[in-house]
């Protein structure tokens, strides 16, 4: 069974630009969650999508958005990048939701904002 | 809102020695608890989880954790560590009643010394 894949693995952008990250969940998983990981703040929940609907949202500004497609693949977008957006962005999939199901994490996308 | 405190940011331990990584969570009526491990340049992998039932939970790679409701703790233990256990360990909690997304602690860096 293929794991969770994330593309690209590394990205370098400049302030003010926008970026789109992609996540392909494990086949059959309908829930996709996104997290931001930084040394200072640790792992912070961004949002969760289930069957193309955003079901939960973390405490991030509106510059962070996402969507899920009918095949459960998900994208997240960050507009007007700031230096503080530099982080490892992790995607995780689970069967029906992250609260009690095991989440399977991808390797992450390392975003550097210059 | 739920919160998780991992009391030690770094834990050095000699190979074959026992280790305990501490985790405390903010009180809630009913919680789900998880331990995840992150190896360098990888995503997170589930070690074990507590949903209900026995308070002693056994996981992969010889790890176990004990749920203590009165002390709101979920400490992770291993009787004998190996070099390959060197990694970052994250404790996470979710509200079982409201099925909230996982809230992660800031992680404990376990370094196993030969």
PDB file of N, CA, C and O in Angstrom, chain A residues 9 35 37 40-41 43 45 56 88 90 98-103 105-107, chain B residues 32 34 36 38 41-44 46 49 51 90 94 99-102 104 106:
ATOM      1  N   UNK A   9       8.989  18.327  -2.346  1.00  0.00           N
ATOM      2  CA  UNK A   9       9.610  18.083  -1.052  1.00  0.00           C
ATOM      3  C   UNK A   9      10.277  19.343  -0.518  1.00  0.00           C
ATOM      4  O   UNK A   9      10.343  19.563   0.683  1.00  0.00           O
ATOM      5  N   UNK A  35      -0.587  20.190   8.785  1.00  0.00           N
ATOM      6  CA  UNK A  35       0.075  20.733   9.958  1.00  0.00           C
ATOM      7  C   UNK A  35       1.278  21.561   9.522  1.00  0.00           C
ATOM      8  O   UNK A  35       1.934  21.257   8.530  1.00  0.00           O
ATOM      9  N   UNK A  37       4.966  22.650  10.984  1.00  0.00           N
ATOM     10  CA  UNK A  37       5.941  22.306  12.014  1.00  0.00           C
ATOM     11  C   UNK A  37       7.109  23.279  11.974  1.00  0.00           C
ATOM     12  O   UNK A  37       7.781  23.416  10.951  1.00  0.00           O
ATOM     13  N   UNK A  40      10.098  26.533  16.871  1.00  0.00           N
ATOM     14  CA  UNK A  40       9.590  27.307  18.003  1.00  0.00           C
ATOM     15  C   UNK A  40       8.193  26.919  18.447  1.00  0.00           C
ATOM     16  O   UNK A  40       7.908  26.832  19.639  1.00  0.00           O
ATOM     17  N   UNK A  41       7.324  26.671  17.504  1.00  0.00           N
ATOM     18  CA  UNK A  41       5.911  26.409  17.805  1.00  0.00           C
ATOM     19  C   UNK A  41       5.545  24.929  17.773  1.00  0.00           C
ATOM     20  O   UNK A  41       4.440  24.554  18.172  1.00  0.00           O
ATOM     21  N   UNK A  43       4.282  21.411  16.284  1.00  0.00           N
ATOM     22  CA  UNK A  43       3.292  21.008  15.288  1.00  0.00           C
ATOM     23  C   UNK A  43       1.988  21.746  15.558  1.00  0.00           C
ATOM     24  O   UNK A  43       1.380  21.594  16.605  1.00  0.00           O
ATOM     25  N   UNK A  45      -1.917  22.549  14.024  1.00  0.00           N
ATOM     26  CA  UNK A  45      -2.951  22.109  13.106  1.00  0.00           C
ATOM     27  C   UNK A  45      -3.421  23.267  12.237  1.00  0.00           C
ATOM     28  O   UNK A  45      -3.757  24.345  12.749  1.00  0.00           O
ATOM     29  N   UNK A  56     -12.538  21.012   9.968  1.00  0.00           N
ATOM     30  CA  UNK A  56     -11.956  21.700  11.105  1.00  0.00           C
ATOM     31  C   UNK A  56     -10.894  22.662  10.622  1.00  0.00           C
ATOM     32  O   UNK A  56     -10.250  22.422   9.588  1.00  0.00           O
ATOM     33  N   UNK A  88       8.175  23.271   7.949  1.00  0.00           N
ATOM     34  CA  UNK A  88       7.888  21.981   7.337  1.00  0.00           C
ATOM     35  C   UNK A  88       6.370  21.810   7.380  1.00  0.00           C
ATOM     36  O   UNK A  88       5.765  21.907   8.441  1.00  0.00           O
ATOM     37  N   UNK A  90       3.321  19.384   6.916  1.00  0.00           N
ATOM     38  CA  UNK A  90       3.027  17.954   6.927  1.00  0.00           C
ATOM     39  C   UNK A  90       1.565  17.709   6.607  1.00  0.00           C
ATOM     40  O   UNK A  90       0.679  18.417   7.087  1.00  0.00           O
ATOM     41  N   UNK A  98      -9.037  12.477  12.200  1.00  0.00           N
ATOM     42  CA  UNK A  98      -7.818  12.369  12.991  1.00  0.00           C
ATOM     43  C   UNK A  98      -8.029  12.166  14.482  1.00  0.00           C
ATOM     44  O   UNK A  98      -7.083  11.878  15.196  1.00  0.00           O
ATOM     45  N   UNK A  99      -9.234  12.327  14.987  1.00  0.00           N
ATOM     46  CA  UNK A  99      -9.381  12.381  16.436  1.00  0.00           C
ATOM     47  C   UNK A  99      -9.092  11.040  17.094  1.00  0.00           C
ATOM     48  O   UNK A  99      -8.537  10.984  18.166  1.00  0.00           O
ATOM     49  N   UNK A 100      -9.423   9.944  16.487  1.00  0.00           N
ATOM     50  CA  UNK A 100      -9.137   8.647  17.087  1.00  0.00           C
ATOM     51  C   UNK A 100      -8.521   7.661  16.122  1.00  0.00           C
ATOM     52  O   UNK A 100      -7.938   6.672  16.523  1.00  0.00           O
ATOM     53  N   UNK A 101      -8.668   7.923  14.813  1.00  0.00           N
ATOM     54  CA  UNK A 101      -8.014   7.046  13.847  1.00  0.00           C
ATOM     55  C   UNK A 101      -6.523   7.319  13.818  1.00  0.00           C
ATOM     56  O   UNK A 101      -6.086   8.443  14.046  1.00  0.00           O
ATOM     57  N   UNK A 102      -5.763   6.309  13.464  1.00  0.00           N
ATOM     58  CA  UNK A 102      -4.347   6.542  13.226  1.00  0.00           C
ATOM     59  C   UNK A 102      -4.188   7.436  12.010  1.00  0.00           C
ATOM     60  O   UNK A 102      -4.825   7.223  10.976  1.00  0.00           O
ATOM     61  N   UNK A 103      -3.356   8.438  12.154  1.00  0.00           N
ATOM     62  CA  UNK A 103      -3.011   9.293  11.031  1.00  0.00           C
ATOM     63  C   UNK A 103      -1.704   8.810  10.424  1.00  0.00           C
ATOM     64  O   UNK A 103      -0.769   8.476  11.147  1.00  0.00           O
ATOM     65  N   UNK A 105       1.340  10.010   8.133  1.00  0.00           N
ATOM     66  CA  UNK A 105       1.948  11.266   7.710  1.00  0.00           C
ATOM     67  C   UNK A 105       2.830  11.089   6.481  1.00  0.00           C
ATOM     68  O   UNK A 105       3.516  10.080   6.323  1.00  0.00           O
ATOM     69  N   UNK A 106       2.815  12.108   5.641  1.00  0.00           N
ATOM     70  CA  UNK A 106       3.763  12.192   4.558  1.00  0.00           C
ATOM     71  C   UNK A 106       5.093  12.723   5.056  1.00  0.00           C
ATOM     72  O   UNK A 106       5.210  13.117   6.227  1.00  0.00           O
ATOM     73  N   UNK A 107       6.099  12.781   4.181  1.00  0.00           N
ATOM     74  CA  UNK A 107       7.432  13.238   4.594  1.00  0.00           C
ATOM     75  C   UNK A 107       7.522  14.749   4.744  1.00  0.00           C
ATOM     76  O   UNK A 107       8.490  15.252   5.313  1.00  0.00           O
TER      77      UNK A 107
ATOM     78  N   UNK B  32      -8.591  11.001  23.936  1.00  0.00           N
ATOM     79  CA  UNK B  32      -7.791  10.020  23.209  1.00  0.00           C
ATOM     80  C   UNK B  32      -6.352  10.521  23.278  1.00  0.00           C
ATOM     81  O   UNK B  32      -6.101  11.715  23.113  1.00  0.00           O
ATOM     82  N   UNK B  34      -2.108   9.846  22.157  1.00  0.00           N
ATOM     83  CA  UNK B  34      -1.247   9.246  21.151  1.00  0.00           C
ATOM     84  C   UNK B  34       0.213   9.594  21.441  1.00  0.00           C
ATOM     85  O   UNK B  34       0.520  10.641  21.988  1.00  0.00           O
ATOM     86  N   UNK B  36       3.598   9.746  18.871  1.00  0.00           N
ATOM     87  CA  UNK B  36       4.151   9.617  17.531  1.00  0.00           C
ATOM     88  C   UNK B  36       5.670   9.796  17.603  1.00  0.00           C
ATOM     89  O   UNK B  36       6.180  10.497  18.478  1.00  0.00           O
ATOM     90  N   UNK B  38       9.141  10.808  15.155  1.00  0.00           N
ATOM     91  CA  UNK B  38       9.609  11.401  13.899  1.00  0.00           C
ATOM     92  C   UNK B  38      11.109  11.189  13.765  1.00  0.00           C
ATOM     93  O   UNK B  38      11.893  11.724  14.560  1.00  0.00           O
ATOM     94  N   UNK B  41      14.178  13.845   8.759  1.00  0.00           N
ATOM     95  CA  UNK B  41      13.728  13.998   7.367  1.00  0.00           C
ATOM     96  C   UNK B  41      12.554  13.085   7.010  1.00  0.00           C
ATOM     97  O   UNK B  41      12.395  12.702   5.842  1.00  0.00           O
ATOM     98  N   UNK B  42      11.772  12.739   8.007  1.00  0.00           N
ATOM     99  CA  UNK B  42      10.605  11.915   7.745  1.00  0.00           C
ATOM    100  C   UNK B  42       9.378  12.519   8.403  1.00  0.00           C
ATOM    101  O   UNK B  42       9.473  13.411   9.253  1.00  0.00           O
ATOM    102  N   UNK B  43       8.207  12.007   8.018  1.00  0.00           N
ATOM    103  CA  UNK B  43       6.981  12.394   8.697  1.00  0.00           C
ATOM    104  C   UNK B  43       6.852  11.646  10.010  1.00  0.00           C
ATOM    105  O   UNK B  43       7.755  10.937  10.442  1.00  0.00           O
ATOM    106  N   UNK B  44       5.718  11.822  10.656  1.00  0.00           N
ATOM    107  CA  UNK B  44       5.478  11.176  11.939  1.00  0.00           C
ATOM    108  C   UNK B  44       4.915   9.776  11.746  1.00  0.00           C
ATOM    109  O   UNK B  44       4.174   9.514  10.791  1.00  0.00           O
ATOM    110  N   UNK B  46       2.951   6.585  14.011  1.00  0.00           N
ATOM    111  CA  UNK B  46       2.274   6.274  15.258  1.00  0.00           C
ATOM    112  C   UNK B  46       3.008   5.179  16.018  1.00  0.00           C
ATOM    113  O   UNK B  46       3.313   4.120  15.475  1.00  0.00           O
ATOM    114  N   UNK B  49      -1.482   4.245  20.898  1.00  0.00           N
ATOM    115  CA  UNK B  49      -2.603   5.132  21.196  1.00  0.00           C
ATOM    116  C   UNK B  49      -3.452   4.535  22.296  1.00  0.00           C
ATOM    117  O   UNK B  49      -3.537   3.305  22.455  1.00  0.00           O
ATOM    118  N   UNK B  51      -7.355   4.751  23.514  1.00  0.00           N
ATOM    119  CA  UNK B  51      -8.716   5.203  23.226  1.00  0.00           C
ATOM    120  C   UNK B  51      -9.630   4.909  24.407  1.00  0.00           C
ATOM    121  O   UNK B  51     -10.463   5.733  24.790  1.00  0.00           O
ATOM    122  N   UNK B  90       6.542  12.782  19.940  1.00  0.00           N
ATOM    123  CA  UNK B  90       5.460  13.729  20.173  1.00  0.00           C
ATOM    124  C   UNK B  90       4.282  13.046  20.844  1.00  0.00           C
ATOM    125  O   UNK B  90       3.815  11.999  20.393  1.00  0.00           O
ATOM    126  N   UNK B  94      -6.679  14.361  21.866  1.00  0.00           N
ATOM    127  CA  UNK B  94      -7.891  14.917  21.268  1.00  0.00           C
ATOM    128  C   UNK B  94      -9.049  14.682  22.236  1.00  0.00           C
ATOM    129  O   UNK B  94      -9.012  13.763  23.055  1.00  0.00           O
ATOM    130  N   UNK B  99     -14.551  14.994  19.406  1.00  0.00           N
ATOM    131  CA  UNK B  99     -13.761  14.537  18.255  1.00  0.00           C
ATOM    132  C   UNK B  99     -12.968  15.670  17.623  1.00  0.00           C
ATOM    133  O   UNK B  99     -13.033  15.902  16.416  1.00  0.00           O
ATOM    134  N   UNK B 100     -12.234  16.381  18.438  1.00  0.00           N
ATOM    135  CA  UNK B 100     -11.447  17.506  17.945  1.00  0.00           C
ATOM    136  C   UNK B 100     -10.160  17.011  17.286  1.00  0.00           C
ATOM    137  O   UNK B 100      -9.713  15.880  17.542  1.00  0.00           O
ATOM    138  N   UNK B 101      -9.563  17.831  16.444  1.00  0.00           N
ATOM    139  CA  UNK B 101      -8.262  17.460  15.873  1.00  0.00           C
ATOM    140  C   UNK B 101      -7.216  17.283  16.961  1.00  0.00           C
ATOM    141  O   UNK B 101      -7.353  17.789  18.072  1.00  0.00           O
ATOM    142  N   UNK B 102      -6.165  16.585  16.613  1.00  0.00           N
ATOM    143  CA  UNK B 102      -5.090  16.350  17.575  1.00  0.00           C
ATOM    144  C   UNK B 102      -4.369  17.639  17.935  1.00  0.00           C
ATOM    145  O   UNK B 102      -4.102  18.479  17.083  1.00  0.00           O
ATOM    146  N   UNK B 104      -0.773  18.598  19.566  1.00  0.00           N
ATOM    147  CA  UNK B 104       0.525  17.973  19.823  1.00  0.00           C
ATOM    148  C   UNK B 104       1.314  18.744  20.870  1.00  0.00           C
ATOM    149  O   UNK B 104       1.223  19.979  20.956  1.00  0.00           O
ATOM    150  N   UNK B 106       5.237  19.803  22.175  1.00  0.00           N
ATOM    151  CA  UNK B 106       6.336  20.376  21.399  1.00  0.00           C
ATOM    152  C   UNK B 106       7.447  19.383  21.123  1.00  0.00           C
ATOM    153  O   UNK B 106       8.414  19.720  20.432  1.00  0.00           O
TER     154      UNK B 106
END
